[in-house]
Short mmCIF file of C-alpha atoms and ligand atoms in Angstrom, two decimals:
data_model
loop_
_atom_site.label_atom_id
_atom_site.label_comp_id
_atom_site.label_asym_id
_atom_site.label_seq_id
_atom_site.Cartn_x
_atom_site.Cartn_y
_atom_site.Cartn_z
CA UNK A 1 38.56 14.36 -43.11
CA UNK A 2 39.96 18.00 -41.46
CA UNK A 3 37.01 19.49 -43.16
CA UNK A 4 34.90 17.02 -41.09
CA UNK A 5 36.53 17.46 -38.27
CA UNK A 6 35.79 21.44 -38.21
CA UNK A 7 32.48 20.84 -39.59
CA UNK A 8 31.41 19.27 -36.52
CA UNK A 9 33.59 21.14 -33.81
CA UNK A 10 31.95 24.44 -35.42
CA UNK A 11 27.95 22.95 -35.60
CA UNK A 12 28.59 21.46 -32.04
CA UNK A 13 28.09 24.23 -29.81
CA UNK A 14 24.37 24.85 -31.86
CA UNK A 15 24.01 20.49 -31.39
CA UNK A 16 24.78 21.05 -27.71
CA UNK A 17 21.87 23.81 -27.60
CA UNK A 18 19.48 21.45 -29.34
CA UNK A 19 21.04 18.96 -26.75
CA UNK A 20 19.42 21.50 -23.76
CA UNK A 21 15.94 21.19 -25.73
CA UNK A 22 15.86 18.08 -26.15
CA UNK A 23 16.49 17.45 -22.22
CA UNK A 24 13.86 19.88 -22.08
CA UNK A 25 10.62 18.20 -23.81
CA UNK A 26 11.62 15.24 -21.98
CA UNK A 27 12.42 16.25 -18.61
CA UNK A 28 9.00 18.17 -19.14
CA UNK A 29 7.20 14.94 -20.71
CA UNK A 30 8.25 12.69 -18.02
CA UNK A 31 6.87 15.37 -15.64
CA UNK A 32 3.39 15.37 -17.12
CA UNK A 33 3.76 11.11 -17.70
CA UNK A 34 4.58 10.87 -13.57
CA UNK A 35 2.01 13.04 -12.13
CA UNK A 36 -0.91 12.16 -14.63
CA UNK A 37 -0.10 8.48 -14.82
CA UNK A 38 -0.27 8.30 -11.07
CA UNK A 39 -3.43 9.45 -10.48
CA UNK A 40 -4.16 7.31 -13.24
CA UNK A 41 -2.97 4.25 -11.82
CA UNK A 42 -4.38 4.97 -8.47
CA UNK A 43 -7.61 5.75 -9.98
CA UNK A 44 -7.76 2.63 -12.14
CA UNK A 45 -6.66 0.48 -8.66
CA UNK A 46 -8.84 2.10 -6.12
CA UNK A 47 -11.44 4.19 -8.00
CA UNK A 48 -15.34 3.78 -9.29
CA UNK A 49 -16.12 2.02 -12.61
CA UNK A 50 -16.43 5.00 -14.31
CA UNK A 51 -12.95 6.03 -14.26
CA UNK A 52 -11.68 2.78 -14.71
CA UNK A 53 -13.03 2.91 -17.52
CA UNK A 54 -12.22 6.66 -18.68
CA UNK A 55 -8.27 6.09 -17.70
CA UNK A 56 -9.04 2.92 -20.34
CA UNK A 57 -10.08 4.44 -22.83
CA UNK A 58 -7.23 7.06 -22.94
CA UNK A 59 -4.65 4.55 -22.34
CA UNK A 60 -5.90 2.55 -25.06
CA UNK A 61 -6.22 5.86 -27.54
CA UNK A 62 -2.53 7.09 -27.25
CA UNK A 63 -1.16 3.32 -27.22
CA UNK A 64 -2.92 2.22 -30.27
CA UNK A 65 -2.37 5.64 -31.85
CA UNK A 66 1.91 6.49 -33.42
CA UNK A 67 3.11 9.10 -31.65
CA UNK A 68 3.40 10.77 -34.84
CA UNK A 69 0.34 11.25 -35.70
CA UNK A 70 -0.44 12.80 -32.13
CA UNK A 71 1.94 15.42 -32.71
CA UNK A 72 0.13 16.11 -35.79
CA UNK A 73 -3.21 15.45 -34.20
CA UNK A 74 -3.06 17.78 -31.45
CA UNK A 75 -0.77 20.28 -33.02
CA UNK A 76 -2.39 20.99 -35.92
CA UNK A 77 -5.74 19.84 -34.85
CA UNK A 78 -7.13 19.45 -31.31
CA UNK A 79 -5.10 22.52 -29.74
CA UNK A 80 -5.85 24.64 -32.26
CA UNK A 81 -9.71 23.84 -31.88
CA UNK A 82 -9.17 24.45 -28.34
CA UNK A 83 -7.58 27.61 -28.82
CA UNK A 84 -4.46 27.20 -27.25
CA UNK A 85 -2.05 28.46 -29.43
CA UNK A 86 0.97 26.49 -28.10
CA UNK A 87 5.03 26.65 -28.90
CA UNK A 88 6.01 23.94 -31.23
CA UNK A 89 8.03 23.20 -28.36
CA UNK A 90 5.61 23.24 -25.86
CA UNK A 91 3.35 21.18 -27.80
CA UNK A 92 6.32 18.82 -28.11
CA UNK A 93 6.31 18.81 -24.12
CA UNK A 94 2.33 18.07 -24.17
CA UNK A 95 1.63 15.51 -26.24
CA UNK A 96 4.60 13.04 -25.11
CA UNK A 97 3.96 13.58 -22.15
CA UNK A 98 0.02 12.72 -22.50
CA UNK A 99 1.60 9.81 -24.39
CA UNK A 100 4.02 8.50 -21.64
CA UNK A 101 0.92 9.33 -18.95
CA UNK A 102 -0.48 5.90 -20.58
CA UNK A 103 2.53 3.73 -20.91
CA UNK A 104 3.24 5.31 -17.12
CA UNK A 105 0.62 4.42 -15.76
CA UNK A 106 0.68 0.89 -16.45
CA UNK A 107 3.55 0.86 -14.71
CA UNK A 108 2.54 2.36 -11.05
CA UNK A 109 -0.54 0.41 -11.44
CA UNK A 110 0.95 -3.15 -11.98
CA UNK A 111 3.53 -1.51 -8.90
CA UNK A 112 0.91 -0.78 -6.30
CA UNK A 113 -0.79 -4.14 -7.67
CA UNK A 114 2.46 -6.51 -6.77
CA UNK A 115 2.29 -4.70 -2.85
CA UNK A 116 0.87 -7.09 -0.29
CA UNK A 117 -2.53 -5.87 0.36
CA UNK A 118 -2.62 -6.09 3.66
CA UNK A 119 -0.48 -3.41 4.48
CA UNK A 120 -3.94 -0.81 3.10
CA UNK A 121 -5.99 -2.86 5.62
CA UNK A 122 -3.68 -2.11 8.27
CA UNK A 123 -3.45 1.84 7.70
CA UNK A 124 -6.96 1.16 7.63
CA UNK A 125 -7.31 -0.18 11.07
CA UNK A 126 -5.03 2.77 12.26
CA UNK A 127 -7.94 5.22 11.54
CA UNK A 128 -6.35 6.48 7.82
CA UNK A 129 -8.87 7.40 5.49
CA UNK A 130 -7.84 5.97 2.12
CA UNK A 131 -6.38 9.04 0.42
CA UNK A 132 -3.96 8.88 3.26
CA UNK A 133 -3.12 5.67 2.94
CA UNK A 134 -2.23 5.44 -0.60
CA UNK A 135 0.40 8.61 0.02
CA UNK A 136 1.69 7.38 3.07
CA UNK A 137 2.07 3.79 2.48
CA UNK A 138 1.35 2.54 -1.35
CA UNK A 139 2.72 5.27 -3.47
CA UNK A 140 6.26 5.36 -1.84
CA UNK A 141 6.21 1.64 -2.11
CA UNK A 142 4.81 1.10 -5.66
CA UNK A 143 7.13 4.21 -7.02
CA UNK A 144 10.56 3.16 -5.26
CA UNK A 145 9.35 -0.31 -7.28
CA UNK A 146 8.49 1.47 -10.87
CA UNK A 147 11.89 2.92 -11.20
CA UNK A 148 13.14 0.15 -13.38
CA UNK A 149 10.13 0.50 -15.70
CA UNK A 150 10.63 4.49 -15.20
CA UNK A 151 14.00 4.45 -16.40
CA UNK A 152 12.95 1.87 -19.74
CA UNK A 153 10.15 4.60 -20.14
CA UNK A 154 12.87 7.66 -20.50
CA UNK A 155 14.82 6.24 -22.92
CA UNK A 156 12.22 5.74 -25.25
CA UNK A 157 10.32 9.06 -24.85
CA UNK A 158 13.85 10.58 -25.23
CA UNK A 159 14.06 8.81 -28.95
CA UNK A 160 10.61 10.22 -29.44
CA UNK A 161 11.64 13.09 -28.95
CA UNK A 162 13.72 13.03 -32.33
CA UNK A 163 9.83 13.64 -34.19
CA UNK A 164 9.24 16.92 -32.28
CA UNK A 165 11.44 17.94 -35.24
CA UNK A 166 8.17 17.58 -37.73
CA UNK A 167 7.09 20.54 -35.57
CA UNK A 168 9.61 22.63 -35.99
CA UNK A 169 10.96 22.03 -32.65
CA UNK A 170 14.93 23.22 -32.62
CA UNK A 171 16.29 19.82 -30.48
CA UNK A 172 18.82 17.51 -31.55
CA UNK A 173 17.66 15.98 -34.87
CA UNK A 174 16.20 19.31 -36.17
CA UNK A 175 19.50 21.12 -36.00
CA UNK A 176 22.06 18.05 -36.97
CA UNK A 177 19.22 17.63 -40.10
CA UNK A 178 19.59 21.61 -40.70
CA UNK A 179 23.72 21.66 -40.48
CA UNK A 180 23.65 18.15 -42.59
CA UNK A 181 21.55 20.28 -45.15
CA UNK A 182 24.11 23.11 -45.39
CA UNK A 183 27.27 21.63 -45.13
CA UNK A 184 27.06 17.95 -46.76
CA UNK A 185 28.38 16.46 -44.12
CA UNK A 186 25.25 13.84 -43.44
CA UNK A 187 27.14 11.01 -42.31
CA UNK A 188 29.49 12.93 -39.86
CA UNK A 189 26.56 15.05 -38.27
CA UNK A 190 23.60 12.18 -37.95
CA UNK A 191 26.27 10.14 -36.37
CA UNK A 192 27.17 13.08 -33.50
CA UNK A 193 23.33 13.65 -33.41
CA UNK A 194 23.21 9.43 -32.66
CA UNK A 195 25.84 10.10 -30.02
CA UNK A 196 24.21 12.86 -28.25
CA UNK A 197 20.84 10.69 -27.70
CA UNK A 198 23.57 7.56 -26.44
CA UNK A 199 24.73 10.37 -24.02
CA UNK A 200 21.43 11.43 -22.62
CA UNK A 201 19.93 8.02 -22.38
CA UNK A 202 23.04 6.69 -20.13
CA UNK A 203 22.99 9.81 -18.42
CA UNK A 204 19.48 9.73 -17.13
CA UNK A 205 19.36 5.87 -16.57
CA UNK A 206 22.51 6.27 -14.68
CA UNK A 207 21.21 8.28 -12.60
CA UNK A 208 17.94 6.54 -12.14
CA UNK A 209 20.21 3.80 -11.05
CA UNK A 210 21.61 5.74 -8.80
CA UNK A 211 17.96 6.62 -7.16
CA UNK A 212 17.11 3.41 -7.14
CA UNK A 213 19.68 2.20 -5.16
CA UNK A 214 19.62 5.59 -3.18
CA UNK A 215 16.18 4.58 -1.84
CA UNK A 216 16.40 1.18 -1.96
CA UNK A 217 14.73 -0.46 1.27
CA UNK A 218 17.55 -2.22 3.82
CA UNK A 219 16.94 -6.07 3.84
CA UNK A 220 14.49 -5.88 0.92
CA UNK A 221 14.64 -8.31 -2.09
CA UNK A 222 11.65 -7.30 -4.73
CA UNK B 1 -29.39 -7.92 31.95
CA UNK B 2 -29.02 -7.21 35.95
CA UNK B 3 -25.05 -5.97 35.75
CA UNK B 4 -25.28 -1.46 35.80
CA UNK B 5 -21.39 -1.55 34.12
CA UNK B 6 -22.68 -0.97 30.20
CA UNK B 7 -19.94 -3.31 27.95
CA UNK B 8 -17.44 -1.45 26.30
CA UNK B 9 -18.27 -2.96 23.42
CA UNK B 10 -21.35 -4.25 21.66
CA UNK B 11 -21.81 -6.13 18.87
CA UNK B 12 -24.93 -7.19 17.05
CA UNK B 13 -26.66 -10.31 14.64
CA UNK B 14 -23.78 -9.65 12.02
CA UNK B 15 -24.18 -11.14 8.85
CA UNK B 16 -21.86 -11.40 5.99
CA UNK B 17 -22.31 -13.36 2.89
CA UNK B 18 -19.29 -13.95 0.69
CA UNK B 19 -19.15 -16.24 -2.34
CA UNK B 20 -22.70 -16.75 -2.21
CA UNK B 21 -21.61 -18.52 1.36
CA UNK B 22 -22.99 -17.73 4.73
CA UNK B 23 -19.63 -16.43 6.58
CA UNK B 24 -21.09 -14.88 8.89
CA UNK B 25 -24.65 -15.65 10.82
CA UNK B 26 -25.84 -13.16 12.83
CA UNK B 27 -23.49 -13.00 15.44
CA UNK B 28 -23.82 -11.35 19.35
CA UNK B 29 -21.60 -10.24 21.96
CA UNK B 30 -20.44 -7.49 24.49
CA UNK B 31 -17.00 -6.96 26.13
CA UNK B 32 -16.59 -5.62 29.41
CA UNK B 33 -13.81 -3.40 30.17
CA UNK B 34 -10.56 -5.15 30.60
CA UNK B 35 -12.26 -8.16 29.26
CA UNK B 36 -10.45 -10.97 27.33
CA UNK B 37 -12.54 -13.17 25.37
CA UNK B 38 -10.76 -16.04 23.01
CA UNK B 39 -12.30 -16.81 19.90
CA UNK B 40 -11.82 -20.34 18.82
CA UNK B 41 -13.09 -22.80 16.23
CA UNK B 42 -11.71 -24.11 13.41
CA UNK B 43 -9.71 -22.66 10.28
CA UNK B 44 -12.33 -21.03 8.06
CA UNK B 45 -15.22 -20.82 10.75
CA UNK B 46 -14.94 -16.84 9.99
CA UNK B 47 -13.35 -15.41 12.66
CA UNK B 48 -10.95 -13.43 10.60
CA UNK B 49 -14.29 -12.34 8.61
CA UNK B 50 -15.95 -11.46 12.34
CA UNK B 51 -12.92 -9.39 13.73
CA UNK B 52 -12.77 -7.13 10.92
CA UNK B 53 -16.28 -6.70 10.11
CA UNK B 54 -15.97 -5.51 13.90
CA UNK B 55 -14.10 -2.23 12.64
CA UNK B 56 -15.65 -2.64 8.83
CA UNK B 57 -12.85 -3.53 7.09
CA UNK B 58 -15.16 -6.20 5.62
CA UNK B 59 -18.33 -3.98 5.85
CA UNK B 60 -21.09 -6.38 7.34
CA UNK B 61 -23.90 -7.15 5.48
CA UNK B 62 -26.50 -6.67 8.88
CA UNK B 63 -25.38 -5.98 12.12
CA UNK B 64 -24.42 -3.44 14.61
CA UNK B 65 -21.66 -2.10 16.53
CA UNK B 66 -21.62 0.24 19.36
CA UNK B 67 -18.55 0.99 21.06
CA UNK B 68 -19.32 2.66 24.85
CA UNK B 69 -22.79 2.43 24.38
CA UNK B 70 -22.76 4.57 20.83
CA UNK B 71 -23.60 3.25 17.24
CA UNK B 72 -21.19 3.31 14.89
CA UNK B 73 -22.27 5.00 11.74
CA UNK B 74 -19.97 3.33 9.52
CA UNK B 75 -20.73 5.22 6.34
CA UNK B 76 -19.91 8.40 7.81
CA UNK B 77 -16.73 8.80 6.54
CA UNK B 78 -15.41 10.71 10.33
CA UNK B 79 -17.23 8.20 12.46
CA UNK B 80 -15.88 5.28 10.28
CA UNK B 81 -11.87 6.77 10.71
CA UNK B 82 -12.68 8.44 14.51
CA UNK B 83 -13.79 4.60 15.83
CA UNK B 84 -10.98 2.50 13.87
CA UNK B 85 -8.19 5.36 15.67
CA UNK B 86 -9.91 3.32 18.64
CA UNK B 87 -9.49 -0.26 18.01
CA UNK B 88 -6.35 -1.77 17.70
CA UNK B 89 -5.82 -4.54 15.31
CA UNK B 90 -3.13 -7.51 15.36
CA UNK B 91 -3.33 -9.13 11.79
CA UNK B 92 -1.72 -13.12 11.77
CA UNK B 93 1.05 -11.59 8.83
CA UNK B 94 1.80 -8.37 10.64
CA UNK B 95 1.07 -6.11 7.75
CA UNK B 96 3.91 -3.88 8.67
CA UNK B 97 4.45 -1.32 6.19
CA UNK B 98 8.15 -2.43 4.71
CA UNK B 99 9.19 0.78 3.77
CA UNK B 100 9.37 2.70 6.91
CA UNK B 101 11.91 1.25 9.71
CA UNK B 102 10.23 -0.30 13.13
CA UNK B 103 10.15 3.45 14.71
CA UNK B 104 8.39 4.94 11.56
CA UNK B 105 5.98 2.08 11.75
CA UNK B 106 4.62 3.42 14.77
CA UNK B 107 4.86 7.33 14.55
CA UNK B 108 3.44 7.12 10.89
CA UNK B 109 -0.26 6.64 12.16
CA UNK B 110 0.66 9.67 15.41
CA UNK B 111 1.32 11.63 12.86
CA UNK B 112 -0.89 11.70 9.83
CA UNK B 113 -3.87 10.64 11.70
CA UNK B 114 -3.44 11.86 14.98
CA UNK B 115 -1.56 14.98 13.73
CA UNK B 116 0.70 14.81 16.18
CA UNK B 117 4.39 16.82 15.61
CA UNK B 118 7.86 14.73 14.40
CA UNK B 119 9.44 14.97 17.61
CA UNK B 120 6.60 14.30 20.04
CA UNK B 121 5.17 10.74 17.78
CA UNK B 122 8.73 9.93 17.50
CA UNK B 123 9.55 9.71 21.59
CA UNK B 124 5.94 8.09 21.82
CA UNK B 125 6.81 5.53 19.09
CA UNK B 126 10.59 4.64 21.28
CA UNK B 127 8.05 4.27 24.11
CA UNK B 128 6.08 2.15 22.91
CA UNK B 129 8.54 0.00 20.97
CA UNK B 130 10.68 -0.06 24.91
CA UNK B 131 7.52 -1.63 26.22
CA UNK B 132 7.31 -4.63 24.06
CA UNK B 133 11.43 -5.07 24.23
CA UNK B 134 12.65 -3.53 20.98
CA UNK B 135 13.77 -0.11 22.22
CA UNK B 136 17.37 -1.02 20.06
CA UNK B 137 15.42 -2.12 17.21
CA UNK B 138 13.97 1.44 16.30
CA UNK B 139 16.18 1.65 13.52
CA UNK B 140 15.17 -1.62 11.39
CA UNK B 141 13.15 -2.42 8.86
CA UNK B 142 10.85 -5.07 9.05
CA UNK B 143 12.72 -6.89 6.01
CA UNK B 144 15.22 -7.10 8.97
CA UNK B 145 13.06 -8.27 12.04
CA UNK B 146 11.95 -11.84 13.01
CA UNK B 147 8.47 -12.49 12.66
CA UNK B 148 8.24 -12.57 16.78
CA UNK B 149 9.65 -9.16 16.77
CA UNK B 150 7.50 -7.78 13.50
CA UNK B 151 4.30 -8.84 15.11
CA UNK B 152 5.93 -6.95 18.40
CA UNK B 153 5.96 -4.01 15.87
CA UNK B 154 2.68 -3.87 15.06
CA UNK B 155 1.07 -4.24 18.82
CA UNK B 156 3.42 -1.26 19.37
CA UNK B 157 1.87 0.45 16.35
CA UNK B 158 -1.27 -0.09 17.52
CA UNK B 159 -0.70 0.55 21.75
CA UNK B 160 0.55 4.16 20.21
CA UNK B 161 -2.55 4.92 18.80
CA UNK B 162 -4.33 4.60 22.82
CA UNK B 163 -7.10 2.01 21.61
CA UNK B 164 -9.89 1.30 24.16
CA UNK B 165 -9.84 -2.23 23.09
CA UNK B 166 -8.01 -4.73 20.87
CA UNK B 167 -8.99 -6.89 18.01
CA UNK B 168 -6.20 -9.85 17.42
CA UNK B 169 -6.35 -12.51 14.39
CA UNK B 170 -3.98 -15.17 15.64
CA UNK B 171 -1.28 -13.29 16.38
CA UNK B 172 0.88 -16.49 16.44
CA UNK B 173 -0.01 -18.54 13.99
CA UNK B 174 2.60 -17.65 11.18
CA UNK B 175 5.38 -17.62 13.79
CA UNK B 176 8.20 -20.78 14.93
CA UNK B 177 6.92 -22.77 16.86
CA UNK B 178 10.44 -20.96 19.17
CA UNK B 179 9.09 -17.01 18.57
CA UNK B 180 5.44 -17.48 19.81
CA UNK B 181 6.55 -17.08 23.28
CA UNK B 182 7.86 -13.91 23.27
CA UNK B 183 4.35 -12.01 21.42
CA UNK B 184 2.30 -14.17 23.95
CA UNK B 185 4.63 -12.43 26.84
CA UNK B 186 3.74 -9.19 25.80
CA UNK B 187 -0.34 -9.87 24.98
CA UNK B 188 -0.24 -11.62 28.34
CA UNK B 189 1.54 -8.16 29.76
CA UNK B 190 -1.48 -6.39 28.25
CA UNK B 191 -4.41 -8.33 29.55
CA UNK B 192 -2.50 -7.96 33.40
CA UNK B 193 -2.65 -4.47 32.71
CA UNK B 194 -6.68 -4.67 32.08
CA UNK B 195 -6.47 -3.67 27.83
CA UNK B 196 -9.97 -5.00 27.09
CA UNK B 197 -9.53 -7.73 23.73
CA UNK B 198 -10.84 -10.54 21.60
CA UNK B 199 -8.17 -12.36 20.72
CA UNK B 200 -8.57 -15.14 18.00
CA UNK B 201 -5.80 -18.11 18.09
CA UNK B 202 -5.62 -21.88 18.51
CA UNK B 203 -3.08 -21.57 21.85
CA UNK B 204 -5.28 -23.25 24.26
CA UNK B 205 -2.64 -23.41 27.27
CA UNK B 206 -3.13 -19.56 27.13
CA UNK B 207 -6.48 -19.37 26.74
CA UNK B 208 -7.05 -21.38 29.90
CA UNK B 209 -4.93 -19.46 31.76
CA UNK B 210 -5.84 -15.93 30.66
CA UNK B 211 -9.06 -15.78 28.64
CA UNK B 212 -12.09 -14.43 30.69
CA UNK B 213 -14.93 -15.66 28.33
CA UNK B 214 -14.47 -18.36 25.39
CA UNK B 215 -16.39 -18.21 21.94
CA UNK B 216 -16.51 -20.81 20.01
CA UNK B 217 -16.94 -20.39 16.66
CA UNK B 218 -18.35 -22.85 13.73
CA UNK B 219 -19.56 -22.34 10.21
CA UNK B 220 -19.89 -18.41 11.17
CA UNK B 221 -22.03 -19.27 14.27
CA UNK B 222 -20.72 -18.56 17.99
CA UNK B 223 -21.70 -22.48 19.27
CA UNK B 224 -20.78 -22.51 22.55
CA UNK B 225 -19.46 -19.79 24.51
CA UNK B 226 -18.60 -20.05 29.08
CA UNK B 227 -15.66 -19.84 30.91
CA UNK B 228 -12.66 -21.51 30.24
CA UNK B 229 -13.13 -24.06 32.79
CA UNK B 230 -16.64 -24.78 31.53
CA UNK B 231 -15.90 -25.21 28.01
CA UNK B 232 -12.20 -26.52 28.13
CA UNK B 233 -12.10 -29.13 31.68
CA UNK B 234 -11.37 -32.76 30.04
CA UNK B 235 -14.78 -33.83 30.88
CA UNK B 236 -17.07 -30.86 29.50
CA UNK B 237 -18.06 -32.73 26.59
CA UNK B 238 -18.20 -29.91 24.11
CA UNK B 239 -17.23 -28.91 21.37
CA UNK B 240 -14.75 -26.58 21.89
CA UNK B 241 -13.00 -29.24 24.50
CA UNK B 242 -13.35 -31.42 21.44
CA UNK B 243 -11.51 -29.53 19.01
CA UNK B 244 -8.96 -28.64 21.29
CA UNK B 245 -7.99 -31.99 22.29
CA UNK B 246 -7.54 -32.89 18.74
CA UNK B 247 -5.44 -29.48 18.30
CA UNK B 248 -3.29 -30.64 21.43
CA UNK B 249 -3.30 -34.13 20.12
CA UNK B 250 -1.66 -32.53 16.52
CA UNK B 251 1.26 -30.55 19.24
CA UNK B 252 2.19 -33.89 20.85
CA UNK B 253 2.88 -35.12 16.83
CA UNK B 254 4.55 -32.11 16.21
CA UNK B 255 6.89 -32.41 19.12
N1 ADP C 301 -13.47 -12.79 -0.19
C1 ADP C 301 -13.78 -13.92 0.30
N2 ADP C 301 -15.17 -14.59 -0.94
C2 ADP C 301 -15.58 -15.82 -0.63
N3 ADP C 301 -15.49 -16.43 0.28
C3 ADP C 301 -14.38 -16.32 1.41
C4 ADP C 301 -14.11 -14.34 1.27
N4 ADP C 301 -13.27 -14.49 2.50
C5 ADP C 301 -13.32 -15.51 3.10
N5 ADP C 301 -13.95 -16.27 2.65
C6 ADP C 301 -14.73 -17.52 3.35
O1 ADP C 301 -15.00 -17.44 5.01
C7 ADP C 301 -15.17 -18.06 5.42
C8 ADP C 301 -14.61 -17.84 7.22
O2 ADP C 301 -12.85 -17.14 6.31
P1 ADP C 301 -12.29 -16.71 7.81
O3 ADP C 301 -12.89 -15.79 8.48
O4 ADP C 301 -10.96 -16.51 7.26
O5 ADP C 301 -12.07 -17.86 9.10
P2 ADP C 301 -10.94 -18.46 9.84
O6 ADP C 301 -9.97 -16.85 10.26
O7 ADP C 301 -11.95 -19.13 11.12
O8 ADP C 301 -10.03 -18.57 9.19
C9 ADP C 301 -13.96 -19.19 4.92
O9 ADP C 301 -14.70 -20.33 4.54
C10 ADP C 301 -13.13 -18.43 3.23
O10 ADP C 301 -13.03 -19.78 2.27
MG1 MG C 302 -8.23 -16.64 9.59
#
């Protein structure tokens, strides 16, 4: 028992560094997903046929293929083919980022479609271009309504980030596995790993709840 | 035309087919500076479609629009946006920007379209909201305003752009009866101040006292036009008169 505690205590700084790496992957991936996802959603709602078709294809591809397969496919295949020499860390961020972009685009798309159509008409009637109207009128509202779905997506990507282990990224899971295989204390170490993921989930979801309350539109019940 | 004055707005042969149905069938009219034209007609006549064709929110299939003698080339984005800035539009259901308070609703187009700085846009927005009697509601959001207040914010939002003409699409139809008066009184002040307007409405009393000309529309065609006294007087024997007396009955039953 004492041995167990000391193993965890000793390993904790090492595992916490893994938590920092995990956070880096998740923040990077969610950021990429946000930027790509917003553009894809806007294109899907307001774009021409060709663009809509392209986005559809993208979304179906990343929804249809397992993340594990995507990680291998890009890291060992497509990135190399494209002449990119990426670290496992960067590759994990990119692949998870592209994956969550597919899901995030559908969150944003739903939010955009839920807005009353008249506001875009009003913006146009004032002389705004569609781009201006989307940036100043549509997205500020759509993004607000997307926070709950985005928070859900955050918790999914956080857990998917454990798969980056297979590329050799030294995140929480990789480090727990490494220590466990050295010390033979599998159970306590994987419990610790689980707790770290849980804490990161909790912190992120809470922060997003705070954000949601902060940007809530007064008097508005959606 | 014997008049030497050129109309501020001229609309010619506007046609629109939607869903295989002729919604607008060669509609033409013109507006003189300072004139208030009222568009009446049964629901589904094409009033909203006509107003939205004028500023190309709905692109007409055929027809031309001239502002102060210049034909609008709506395919050129720059021309289109510049034209729309000069044409204020009021919608039946307000269409305020839900995430912005009253002040920001009025200021946003000043900043994003007219490129005014924050302070100048703010000052102008305050002035316009004052003018419609909402100087004390600047910080309230659309969800915190009554229907009448929302419509007045939307009027302030349009006026802040210094429009040359205003298109008003049944501005009081979505309002509870007790709130109609406050909006009509703002529109009355505009008319008296010389604003050029085309107003679709079912408010016959208002039309009788303020309209310079009435256009009666049915099935996408303006079937009657003339002075309110001519079209709407008890013995006029016109379709317009017929329609209005039925409206009057409806309101009498309401009470
Ligand atoms: N997008 C559309 N597709 C098909 N029909 C439409 C569309 N928009 C409007 N209409 C039809 O056009 C007619 C005129 O509508 P509208 O201009 O709103 O009339 P009004 O404002 O006079 O009540 C109605 O019969 C309506 O059903
Ligand atoms: Mg209508």
